[in-house]
CSV table of C-alpha atoms in Angstrom, one decimal:
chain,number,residue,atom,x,y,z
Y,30,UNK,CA,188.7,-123.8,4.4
Y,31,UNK,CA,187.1,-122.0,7.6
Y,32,UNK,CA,185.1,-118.8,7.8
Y,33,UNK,CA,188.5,-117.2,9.2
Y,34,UNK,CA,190.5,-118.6,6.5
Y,35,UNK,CA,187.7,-117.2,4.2
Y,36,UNK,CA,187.8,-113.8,5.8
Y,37,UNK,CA,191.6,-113.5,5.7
Y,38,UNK,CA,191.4,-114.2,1.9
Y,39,UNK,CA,188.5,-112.2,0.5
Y,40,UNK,CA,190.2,-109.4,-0.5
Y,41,UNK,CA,192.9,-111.2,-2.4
Y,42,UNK,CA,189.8,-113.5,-3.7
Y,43,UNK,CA,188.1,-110.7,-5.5
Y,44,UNK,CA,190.8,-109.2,-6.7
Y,45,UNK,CA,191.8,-112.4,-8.4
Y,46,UNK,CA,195.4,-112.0,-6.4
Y,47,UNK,CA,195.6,-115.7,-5.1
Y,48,UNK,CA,196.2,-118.8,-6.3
Y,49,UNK,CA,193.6,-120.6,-8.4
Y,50,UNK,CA,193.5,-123.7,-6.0
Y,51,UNK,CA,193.0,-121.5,-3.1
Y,52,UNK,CA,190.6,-119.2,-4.8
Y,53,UNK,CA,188.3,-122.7,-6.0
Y,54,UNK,CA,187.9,-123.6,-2.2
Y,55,UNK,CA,187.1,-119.8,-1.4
Y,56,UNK,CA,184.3,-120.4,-4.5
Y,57,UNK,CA,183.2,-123.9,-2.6
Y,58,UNK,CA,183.6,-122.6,1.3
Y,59,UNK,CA,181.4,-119.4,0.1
Y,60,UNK,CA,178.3,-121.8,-2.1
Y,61,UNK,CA,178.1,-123.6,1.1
Y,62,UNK,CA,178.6,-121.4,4.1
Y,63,UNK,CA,175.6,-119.1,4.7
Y,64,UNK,CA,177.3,-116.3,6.8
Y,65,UNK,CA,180.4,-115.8,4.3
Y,66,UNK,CA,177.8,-115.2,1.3
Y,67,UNK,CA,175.9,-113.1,3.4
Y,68,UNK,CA,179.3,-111.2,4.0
Y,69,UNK,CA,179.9,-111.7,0.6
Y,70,UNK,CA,176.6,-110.5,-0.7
Y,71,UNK,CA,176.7,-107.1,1.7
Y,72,UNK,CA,180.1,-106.2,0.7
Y,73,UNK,CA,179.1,-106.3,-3.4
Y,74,UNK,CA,176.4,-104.4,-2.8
Y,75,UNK,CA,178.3,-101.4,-1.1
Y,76,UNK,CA,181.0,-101.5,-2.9
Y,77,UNK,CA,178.0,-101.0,-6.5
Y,78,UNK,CA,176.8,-98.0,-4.1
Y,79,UNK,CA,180.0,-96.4,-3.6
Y,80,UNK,CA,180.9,-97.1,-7.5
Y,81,UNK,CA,177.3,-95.1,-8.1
Y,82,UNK,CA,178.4,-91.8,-5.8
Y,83,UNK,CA,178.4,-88.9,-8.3
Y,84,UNK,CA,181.9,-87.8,-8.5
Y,85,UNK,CA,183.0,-84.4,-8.2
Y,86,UNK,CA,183.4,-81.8,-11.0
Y,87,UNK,CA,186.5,-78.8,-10.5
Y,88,UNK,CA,184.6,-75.8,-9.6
Y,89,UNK,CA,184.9,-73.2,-12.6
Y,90,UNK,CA,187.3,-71.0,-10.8
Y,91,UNK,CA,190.2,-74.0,-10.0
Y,92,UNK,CA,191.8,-73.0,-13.3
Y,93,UNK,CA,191.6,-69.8,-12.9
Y,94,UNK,CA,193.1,-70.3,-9.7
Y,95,UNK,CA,195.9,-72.6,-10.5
Y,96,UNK,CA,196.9,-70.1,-13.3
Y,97,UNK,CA,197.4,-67.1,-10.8
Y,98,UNK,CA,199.5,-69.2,-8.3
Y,99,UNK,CA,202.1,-70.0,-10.8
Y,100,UNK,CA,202.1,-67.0,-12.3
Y,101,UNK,CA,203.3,-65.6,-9.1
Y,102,UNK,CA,205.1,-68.3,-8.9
Y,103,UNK,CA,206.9,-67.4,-11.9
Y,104,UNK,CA,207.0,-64.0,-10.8
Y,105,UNK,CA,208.3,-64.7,-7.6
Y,106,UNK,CA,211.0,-66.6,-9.5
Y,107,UNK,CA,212.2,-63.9,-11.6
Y,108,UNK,CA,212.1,-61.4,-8.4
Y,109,UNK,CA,214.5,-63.7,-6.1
Y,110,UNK,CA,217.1,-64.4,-9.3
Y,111,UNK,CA,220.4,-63.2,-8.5
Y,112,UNK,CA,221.3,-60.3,-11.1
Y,113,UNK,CA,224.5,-58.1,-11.2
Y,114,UNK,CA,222.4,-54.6,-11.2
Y,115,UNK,CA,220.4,-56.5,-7.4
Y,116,UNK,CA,223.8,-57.7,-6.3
Y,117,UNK,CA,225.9,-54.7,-6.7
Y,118,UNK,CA,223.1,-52.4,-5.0
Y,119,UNK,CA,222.3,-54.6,-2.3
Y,120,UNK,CA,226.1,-54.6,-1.6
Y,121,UNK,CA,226.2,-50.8,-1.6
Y,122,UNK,CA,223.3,-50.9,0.6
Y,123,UNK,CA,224.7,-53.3,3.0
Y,124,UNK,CA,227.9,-51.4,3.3
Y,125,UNK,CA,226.9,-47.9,3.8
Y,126,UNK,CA,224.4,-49.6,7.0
Y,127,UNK,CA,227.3,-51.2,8.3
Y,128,UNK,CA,229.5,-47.7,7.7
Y,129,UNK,CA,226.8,-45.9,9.4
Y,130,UNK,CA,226.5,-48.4,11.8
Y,131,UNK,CA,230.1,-48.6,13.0
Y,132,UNK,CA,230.1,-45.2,13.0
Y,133,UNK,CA,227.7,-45.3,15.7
Y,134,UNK,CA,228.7,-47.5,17.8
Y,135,UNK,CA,232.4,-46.9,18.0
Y,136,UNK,CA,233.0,-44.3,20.5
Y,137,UNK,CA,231.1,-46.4,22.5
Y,138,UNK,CA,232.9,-49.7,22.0
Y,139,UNK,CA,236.5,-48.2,21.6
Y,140,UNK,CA,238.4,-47.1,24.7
Y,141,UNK,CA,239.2,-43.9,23.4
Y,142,UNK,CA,236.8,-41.3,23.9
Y,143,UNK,CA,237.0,-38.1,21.9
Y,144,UNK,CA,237.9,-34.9,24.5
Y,145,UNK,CA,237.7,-31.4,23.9
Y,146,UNK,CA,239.1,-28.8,25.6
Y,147,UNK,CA,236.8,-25.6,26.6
Y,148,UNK,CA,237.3,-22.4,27.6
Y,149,UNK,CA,236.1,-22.1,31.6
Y,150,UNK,CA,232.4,-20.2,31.8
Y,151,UNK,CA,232.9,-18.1,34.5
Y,152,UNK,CA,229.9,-16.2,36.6
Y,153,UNK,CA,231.4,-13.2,37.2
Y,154,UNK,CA,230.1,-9.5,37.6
Y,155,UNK,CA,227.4,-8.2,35.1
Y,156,UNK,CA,228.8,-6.4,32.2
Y,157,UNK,CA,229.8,-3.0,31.8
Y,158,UNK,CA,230.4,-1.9,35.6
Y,159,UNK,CA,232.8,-2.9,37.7
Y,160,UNK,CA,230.9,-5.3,40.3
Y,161,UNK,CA,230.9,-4.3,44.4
Y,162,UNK,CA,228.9,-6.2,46.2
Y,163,UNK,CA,226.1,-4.4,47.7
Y,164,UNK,CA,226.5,-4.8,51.7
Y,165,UNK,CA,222.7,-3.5,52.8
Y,166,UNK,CA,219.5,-4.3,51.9
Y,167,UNK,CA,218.2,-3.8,48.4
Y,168,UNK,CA,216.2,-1.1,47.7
Y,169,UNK,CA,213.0,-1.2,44.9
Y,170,UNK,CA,212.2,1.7,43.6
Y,171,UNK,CA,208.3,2.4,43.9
Y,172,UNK,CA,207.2,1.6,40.8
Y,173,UNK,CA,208.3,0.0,37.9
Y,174,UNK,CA,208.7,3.0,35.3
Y,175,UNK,CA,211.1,4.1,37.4
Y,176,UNK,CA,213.4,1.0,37.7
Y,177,UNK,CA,216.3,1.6,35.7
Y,178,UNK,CA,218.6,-1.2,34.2
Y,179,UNK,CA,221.4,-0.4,36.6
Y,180,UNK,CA,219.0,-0.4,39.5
Y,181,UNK,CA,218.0,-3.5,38.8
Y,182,UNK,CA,221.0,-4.9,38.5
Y,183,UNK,CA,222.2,-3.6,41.2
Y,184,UNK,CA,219.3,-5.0,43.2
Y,185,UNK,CA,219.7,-8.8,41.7
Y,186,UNK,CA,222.9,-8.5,42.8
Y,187,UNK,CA,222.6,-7.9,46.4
Y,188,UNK,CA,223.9,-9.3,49.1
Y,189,UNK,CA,221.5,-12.8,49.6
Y,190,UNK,CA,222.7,-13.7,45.7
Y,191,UNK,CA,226.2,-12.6,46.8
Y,192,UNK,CA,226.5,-15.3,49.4
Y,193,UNK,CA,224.9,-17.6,47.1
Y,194,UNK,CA,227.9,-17.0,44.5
Y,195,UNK,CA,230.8,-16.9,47.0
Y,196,UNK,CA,229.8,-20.3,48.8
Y,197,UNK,CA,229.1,-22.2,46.1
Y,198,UNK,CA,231.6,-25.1,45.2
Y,199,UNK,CA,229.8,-25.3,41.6
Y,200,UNK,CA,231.5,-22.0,41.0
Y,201,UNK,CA,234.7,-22.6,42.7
Y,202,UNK,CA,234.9,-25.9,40.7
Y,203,UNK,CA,234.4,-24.0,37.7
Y,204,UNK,CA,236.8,-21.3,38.4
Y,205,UNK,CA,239.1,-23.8,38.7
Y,206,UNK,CA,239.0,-26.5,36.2
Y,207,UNK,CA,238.6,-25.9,32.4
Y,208,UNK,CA,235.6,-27.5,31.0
Y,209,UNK,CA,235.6,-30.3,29.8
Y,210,UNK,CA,232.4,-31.7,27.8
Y,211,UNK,CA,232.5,-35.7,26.4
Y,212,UNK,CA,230.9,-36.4,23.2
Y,213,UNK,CA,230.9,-36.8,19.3
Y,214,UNK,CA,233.4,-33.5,17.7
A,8,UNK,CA,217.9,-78.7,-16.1
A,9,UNK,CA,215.8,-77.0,-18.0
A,10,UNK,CA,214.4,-74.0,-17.6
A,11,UNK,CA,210.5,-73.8,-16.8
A,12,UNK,CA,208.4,-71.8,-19.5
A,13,UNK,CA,205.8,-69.7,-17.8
A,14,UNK,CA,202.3,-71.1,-18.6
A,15,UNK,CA,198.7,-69.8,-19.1
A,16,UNK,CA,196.6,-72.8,-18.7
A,17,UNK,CA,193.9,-72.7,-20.6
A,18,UNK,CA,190.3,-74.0,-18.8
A,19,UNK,CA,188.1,-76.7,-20.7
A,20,UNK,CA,185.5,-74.5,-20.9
A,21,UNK,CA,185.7,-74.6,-24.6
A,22,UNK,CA,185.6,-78.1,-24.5
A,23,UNK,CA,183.1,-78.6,-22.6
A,24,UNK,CA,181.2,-76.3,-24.7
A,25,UNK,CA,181.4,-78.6,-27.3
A,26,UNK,CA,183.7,-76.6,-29.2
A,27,UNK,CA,186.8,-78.0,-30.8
A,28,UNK,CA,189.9,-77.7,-28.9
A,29,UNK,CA,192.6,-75.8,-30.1
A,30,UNK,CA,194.8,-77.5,-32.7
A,31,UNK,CA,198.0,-77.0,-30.1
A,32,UNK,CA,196.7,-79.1,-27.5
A,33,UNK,CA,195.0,-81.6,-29.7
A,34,UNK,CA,199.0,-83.3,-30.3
A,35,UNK,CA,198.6,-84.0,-26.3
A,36,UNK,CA,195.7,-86.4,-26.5
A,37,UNK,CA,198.0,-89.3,-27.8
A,38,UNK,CA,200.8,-88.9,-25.8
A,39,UNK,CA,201.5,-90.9,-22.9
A,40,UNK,CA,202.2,-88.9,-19.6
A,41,UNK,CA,205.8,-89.3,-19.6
A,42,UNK,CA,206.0,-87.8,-23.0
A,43,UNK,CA,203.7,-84.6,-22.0
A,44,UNK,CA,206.1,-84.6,-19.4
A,45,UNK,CA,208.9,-84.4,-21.6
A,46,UNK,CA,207.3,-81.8,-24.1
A,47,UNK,CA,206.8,-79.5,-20.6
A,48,UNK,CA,210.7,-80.0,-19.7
A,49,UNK,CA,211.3,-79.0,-23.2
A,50,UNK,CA,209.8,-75.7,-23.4
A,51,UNK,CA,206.4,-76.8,-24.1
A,52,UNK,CA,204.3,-74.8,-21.6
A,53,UNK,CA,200.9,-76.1,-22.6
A,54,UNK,CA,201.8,-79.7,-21.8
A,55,UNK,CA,201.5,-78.8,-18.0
A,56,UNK,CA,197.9,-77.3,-18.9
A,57,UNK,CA,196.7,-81.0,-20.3
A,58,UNK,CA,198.5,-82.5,-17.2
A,59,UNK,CA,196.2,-80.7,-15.3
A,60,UNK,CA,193.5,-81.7,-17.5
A,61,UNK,CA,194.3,-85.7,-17.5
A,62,UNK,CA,194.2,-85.4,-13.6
A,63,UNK,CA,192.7,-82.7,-11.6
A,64,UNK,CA,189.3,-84.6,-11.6
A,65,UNK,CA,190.9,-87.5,-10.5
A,66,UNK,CA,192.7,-86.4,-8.2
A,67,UNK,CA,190.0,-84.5,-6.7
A,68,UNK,CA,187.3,-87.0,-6.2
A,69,UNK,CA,190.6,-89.1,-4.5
A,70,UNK,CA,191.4,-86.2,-2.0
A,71,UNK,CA,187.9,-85.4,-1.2
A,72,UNK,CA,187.1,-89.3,-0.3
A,73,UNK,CA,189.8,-89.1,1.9
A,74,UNK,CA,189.2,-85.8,3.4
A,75,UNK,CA,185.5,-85.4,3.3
A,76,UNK,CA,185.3,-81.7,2.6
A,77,UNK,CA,185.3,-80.3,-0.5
A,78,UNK,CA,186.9,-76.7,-0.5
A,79,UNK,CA,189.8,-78.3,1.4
A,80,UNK,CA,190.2,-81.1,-1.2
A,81,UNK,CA,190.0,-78.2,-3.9
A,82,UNK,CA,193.1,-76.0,-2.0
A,83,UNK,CA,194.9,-79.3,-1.6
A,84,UNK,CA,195.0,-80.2,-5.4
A,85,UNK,CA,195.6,-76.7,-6.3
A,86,UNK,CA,198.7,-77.1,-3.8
A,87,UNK,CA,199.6,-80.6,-5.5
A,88,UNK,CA,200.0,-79.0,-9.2
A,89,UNK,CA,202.1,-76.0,-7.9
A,90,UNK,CA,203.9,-79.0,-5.9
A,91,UNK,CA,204.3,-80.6,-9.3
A,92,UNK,CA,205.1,-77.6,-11.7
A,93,UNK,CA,208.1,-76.6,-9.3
A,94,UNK,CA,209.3,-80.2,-9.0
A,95,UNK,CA,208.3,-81.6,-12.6
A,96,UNK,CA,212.1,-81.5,-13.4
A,97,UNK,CA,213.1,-83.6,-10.5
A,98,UNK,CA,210.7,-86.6,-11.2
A,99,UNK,CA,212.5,-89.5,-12.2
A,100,UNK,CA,210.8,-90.6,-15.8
A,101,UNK,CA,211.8,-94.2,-15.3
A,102,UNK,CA,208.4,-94.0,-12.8
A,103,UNK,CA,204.5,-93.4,-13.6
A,104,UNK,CA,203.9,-89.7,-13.6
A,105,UNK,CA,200.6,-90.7,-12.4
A,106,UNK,CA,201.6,-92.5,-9.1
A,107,UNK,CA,204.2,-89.6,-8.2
A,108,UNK,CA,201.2,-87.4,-8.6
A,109,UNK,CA,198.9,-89.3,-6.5
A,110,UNK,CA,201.9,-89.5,-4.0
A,111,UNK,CA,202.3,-85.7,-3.7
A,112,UNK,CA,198.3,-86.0,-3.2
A,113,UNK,CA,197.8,-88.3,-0.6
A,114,UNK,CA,200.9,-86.8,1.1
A,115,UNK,CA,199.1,-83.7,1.4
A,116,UNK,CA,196.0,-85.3,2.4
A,117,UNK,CA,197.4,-87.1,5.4
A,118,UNK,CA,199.1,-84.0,6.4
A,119,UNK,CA,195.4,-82.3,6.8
A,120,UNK,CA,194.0,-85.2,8.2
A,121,UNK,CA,196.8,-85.0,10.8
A,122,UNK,CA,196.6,-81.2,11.6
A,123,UNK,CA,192.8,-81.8,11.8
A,124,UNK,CA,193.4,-84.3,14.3
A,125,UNK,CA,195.4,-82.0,16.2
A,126,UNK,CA,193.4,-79.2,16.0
A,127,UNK,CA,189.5,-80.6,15.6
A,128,UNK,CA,186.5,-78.4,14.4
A,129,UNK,CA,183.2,-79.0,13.3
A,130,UNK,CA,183.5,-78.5,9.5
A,131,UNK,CA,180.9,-76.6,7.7
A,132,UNK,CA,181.2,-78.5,5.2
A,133,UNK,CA,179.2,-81.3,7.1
A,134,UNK,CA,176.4,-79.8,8.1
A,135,UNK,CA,176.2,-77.8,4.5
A,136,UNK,CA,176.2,-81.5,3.5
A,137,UNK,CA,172.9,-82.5,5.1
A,138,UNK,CA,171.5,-79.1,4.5
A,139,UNK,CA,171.9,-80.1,1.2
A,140,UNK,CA,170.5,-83.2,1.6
A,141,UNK,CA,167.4,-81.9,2.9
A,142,UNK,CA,166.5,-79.3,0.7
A,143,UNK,CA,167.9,-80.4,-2.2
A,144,UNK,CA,164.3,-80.7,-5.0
A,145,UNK,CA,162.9,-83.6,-5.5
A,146,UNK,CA,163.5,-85.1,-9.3
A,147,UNK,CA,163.4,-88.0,-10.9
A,148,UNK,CA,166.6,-89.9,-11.2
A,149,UNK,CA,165.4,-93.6,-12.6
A,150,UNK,CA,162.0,-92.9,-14.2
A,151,UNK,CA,161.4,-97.0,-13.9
A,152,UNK,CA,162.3,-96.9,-10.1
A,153,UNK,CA,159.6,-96.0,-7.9
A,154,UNK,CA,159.7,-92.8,-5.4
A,155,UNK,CA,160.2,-94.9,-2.1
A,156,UNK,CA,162.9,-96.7,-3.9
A,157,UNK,CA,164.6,-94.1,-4.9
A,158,UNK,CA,164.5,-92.5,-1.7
A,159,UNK,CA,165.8,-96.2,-0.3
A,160,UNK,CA,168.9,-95.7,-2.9
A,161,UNK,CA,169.2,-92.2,-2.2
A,162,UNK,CA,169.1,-92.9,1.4
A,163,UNK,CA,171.7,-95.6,1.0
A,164,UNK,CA,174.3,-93.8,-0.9
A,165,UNK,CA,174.3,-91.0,1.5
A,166,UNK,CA,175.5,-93.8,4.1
A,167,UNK,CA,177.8,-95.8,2.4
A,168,UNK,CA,179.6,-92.5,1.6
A,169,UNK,CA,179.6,-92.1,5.4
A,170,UNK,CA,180.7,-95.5,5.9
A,171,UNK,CA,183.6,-94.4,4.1
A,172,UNK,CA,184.3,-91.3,5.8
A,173,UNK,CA,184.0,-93.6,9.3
A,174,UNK,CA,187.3,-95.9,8.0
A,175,UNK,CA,190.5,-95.3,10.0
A,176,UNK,CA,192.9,-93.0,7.6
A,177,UNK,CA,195.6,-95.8,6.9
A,178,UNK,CA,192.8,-97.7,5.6
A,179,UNK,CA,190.7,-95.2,3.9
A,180,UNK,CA,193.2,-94.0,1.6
A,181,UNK,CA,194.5,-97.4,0.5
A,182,UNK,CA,190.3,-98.3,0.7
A,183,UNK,CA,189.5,-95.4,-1.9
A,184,UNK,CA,192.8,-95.8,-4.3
A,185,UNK,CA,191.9,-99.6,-4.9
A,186,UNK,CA,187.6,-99.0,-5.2
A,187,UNK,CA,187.1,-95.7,-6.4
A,188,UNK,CA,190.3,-95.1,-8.2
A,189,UNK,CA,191.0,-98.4,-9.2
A,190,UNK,CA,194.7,-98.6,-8.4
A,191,UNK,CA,196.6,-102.4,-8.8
A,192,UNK,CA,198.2,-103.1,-5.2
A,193,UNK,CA,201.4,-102.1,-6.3
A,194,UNK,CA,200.4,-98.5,-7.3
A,195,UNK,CA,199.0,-98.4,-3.9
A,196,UNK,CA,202.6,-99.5,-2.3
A,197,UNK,CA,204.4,-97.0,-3.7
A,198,UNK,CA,201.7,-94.3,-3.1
A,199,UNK,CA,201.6,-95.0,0.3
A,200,UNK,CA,204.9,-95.5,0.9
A,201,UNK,CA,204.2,-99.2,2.5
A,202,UNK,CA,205.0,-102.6,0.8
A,203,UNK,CA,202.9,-105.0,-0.7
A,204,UNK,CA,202.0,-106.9,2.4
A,205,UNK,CA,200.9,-104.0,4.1
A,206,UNK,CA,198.8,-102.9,1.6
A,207,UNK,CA,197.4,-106.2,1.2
A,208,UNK,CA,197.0,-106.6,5.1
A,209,UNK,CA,195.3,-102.9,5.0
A,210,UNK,CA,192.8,-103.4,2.0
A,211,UNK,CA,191.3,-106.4,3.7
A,212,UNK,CA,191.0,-105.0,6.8
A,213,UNK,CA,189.1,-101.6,5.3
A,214,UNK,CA,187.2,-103.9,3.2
A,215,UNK,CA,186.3,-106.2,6.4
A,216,UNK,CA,185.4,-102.4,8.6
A,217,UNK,CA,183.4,-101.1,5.4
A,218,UNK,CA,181.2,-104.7,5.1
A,219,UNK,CA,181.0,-104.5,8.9
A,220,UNK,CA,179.6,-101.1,8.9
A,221,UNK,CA,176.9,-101.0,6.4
A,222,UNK,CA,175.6,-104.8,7.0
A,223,UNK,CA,172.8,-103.1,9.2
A,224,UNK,CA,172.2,-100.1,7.1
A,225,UNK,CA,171.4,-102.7,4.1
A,226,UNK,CA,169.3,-105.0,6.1
């Protein structure tokens, strides 16, 4: 038996886990090597220390504690347990989402999209008089009490607006093709 | 399976008190684990309460060696008996309830130490530790020891504990199961998850570090 040997062993030794021919020349190697009792010697006395560390007492509230964790536990449980009242609502939840949903999204998806026809809105001559378009220069009356309603039509519809409203394509398209405006009926 | 009664776990305070304890959980206290295991399975909700009173001291003194801080070692048994409550009915009763537990345990412990390795941070708990140390009053444990020896012992414990805490994890758990929780080397296999000659190979080696380490402190 070597120091080496010894070393490898010890743990075995004092645990009384090897064989009692081995552990008698660990007993002799140990009386009469110096260094391996001194080894022997340190680890006892630690391992007394370590036994004498005060161990720890649960704090007051770990019950407590532990109590309200598996009561929600329980709780949670009982919450996630499939019943046929849950089941059928979350069903009727889930459909009318997906009703409302498709519903949505359809015209967008689908090729067909929904067209309705409308009536043409024509700019034509303001109501009530039949319109001639003024060929001269407006004329404003000096002041404003005296500016009667047909005046002043008269007077936005002079000959600068005219040309506007002959020339421009917006209203020749419109006179020309109905309406037509895309989008949910 | 059957069905898990909701508990209310009652606390020892009554006990500890030194008031009786009530008749109901007196019919626990000679039953072996596997049949408070059984009386839980059965419908018996306040057999989980004494399985929390047979090893939540245990089981935190364990975790705590292994972790070295104490609120965490506190969270991570809390974690191992909700662990254990939601998994009681899967635990094979041909095994010792106590090494499953102990498993669950030091599986949650290494998982810490192994996030803590990833993300390190001075604990609190250390410095709180020598706070403590420091201003903790001076009394008289061992009227026949002297003060300077006492301090010497006091002195010492502190750094044998810290000779623990300075083992490498795969040693220090298998290091506290056998000398602090007194575990045979098969218990500590199947804890661990390693086989015999591991543990063997391991024990030695912690035991080896641990002598190595506080040789100068005892000289």
């Amino acid at each position: 038996m070597d120091c080496q040997k010894f070393l490898d062993h010890y743990s075995e030794f004092i645990d009384g886990r090897i064989q009692e021919e081995v552990s008698r020349e660990m007993e002799a190697h140990r009386h009469g090597c110096e260094r391996c009792r001194g080894y022997s010697r340190t680890f006892e006395t630690g391992r007394e220390l370590l036994q004498e560390l005060p161990t720890l007492d649960v704090p007051p509230d770990f019950r407590p504690r532990l109590d309200h964790r598996i009561f929600h536990l329980e709780d949670g449980k009982s919450l996630a347990r499939p019943s046929l009242g849950s089941g059928a609502t979350m069903a009727s939840v889930m459909a009318v989402a997906a009703l409302l949903a498709f519903s949505a999204w359809a015209p967008a998806v689908g090729d067909v999209e929904p067209r309705v026809e409308l009536p043409a809105v024509v700019v034509g001559a303001p109501p009530g008089a039949s319109f001639t378009p003024a060929r001269t220069n407006p004329t404003f009356p000096a002041t404003r009490s005296l500016f009667t309603t047909t005046e002043f039509q008269d007077g936005i519809w002079g000959d600068s607006h005219d040309l506007l409203r002959e020339y421009s394509p917006v209203l020749d398209h419109r006179r020309s093709q109905p309406v037509v405006r895309v989008g949910i009926e | 399976m059957n069905a898990k009664p909701a508990i209310k776990i009652q606390p020892k305070k009554a006990e500890k008190a030194g008031r009786t304890a009530r008749p109901g959980r007196l019919r626990f206290k000679d039953l072996t684990d596997s049949q408070v295991v059984q009386q839980f399975l059965d419908g018996d909700a306040r057999a989980f309460g004494e399985l929390v009173d047979r090893y939540d001291k245990r089981l935190l003194n364990f975790v705590y060696r292994t972790v070295g801080d104490r609120e965490r070692a506190q969270d991570l048994i809390q974690e191992t008996f909700v662990r254990v409550y939601r998994h009681l009915h899967r635990f094979d009763q041909t095994k010792k309830f106590s090494t499953w537990i102990y498993t669950i345990a030091g599986n949650l412990a290494k998982n810490e130490l192994r996030n803590r390795s990833r993300n390190p941070l001075v604990l609190f708990q250390t410095i709180k530790k020598n706070w403590e140390a420091d201003h903790r009053p001076l009394e008289w444990e061992d009227p026949k020891l002297r003060p300077d020896d006492l301090y010497r012992k006091r002195h010492l414990k502190e750094l044998v504990e810290n000779s623990v805490a300075q083992l490498p994890e795969h040693h220090r758990i298998v290091f506290v199961l056998r000398e602090l929780q007194g575990k045979t080397y098969e218990e500590i296999a199947e804890i661990t998850g390693c086989n015999l000659g591991t543990v063997k190979s391991r024990l030695n080696r912690a035991r080896n570090n641990f002598a190595r380490i506080i040789a100068p402190l005892l000289d």
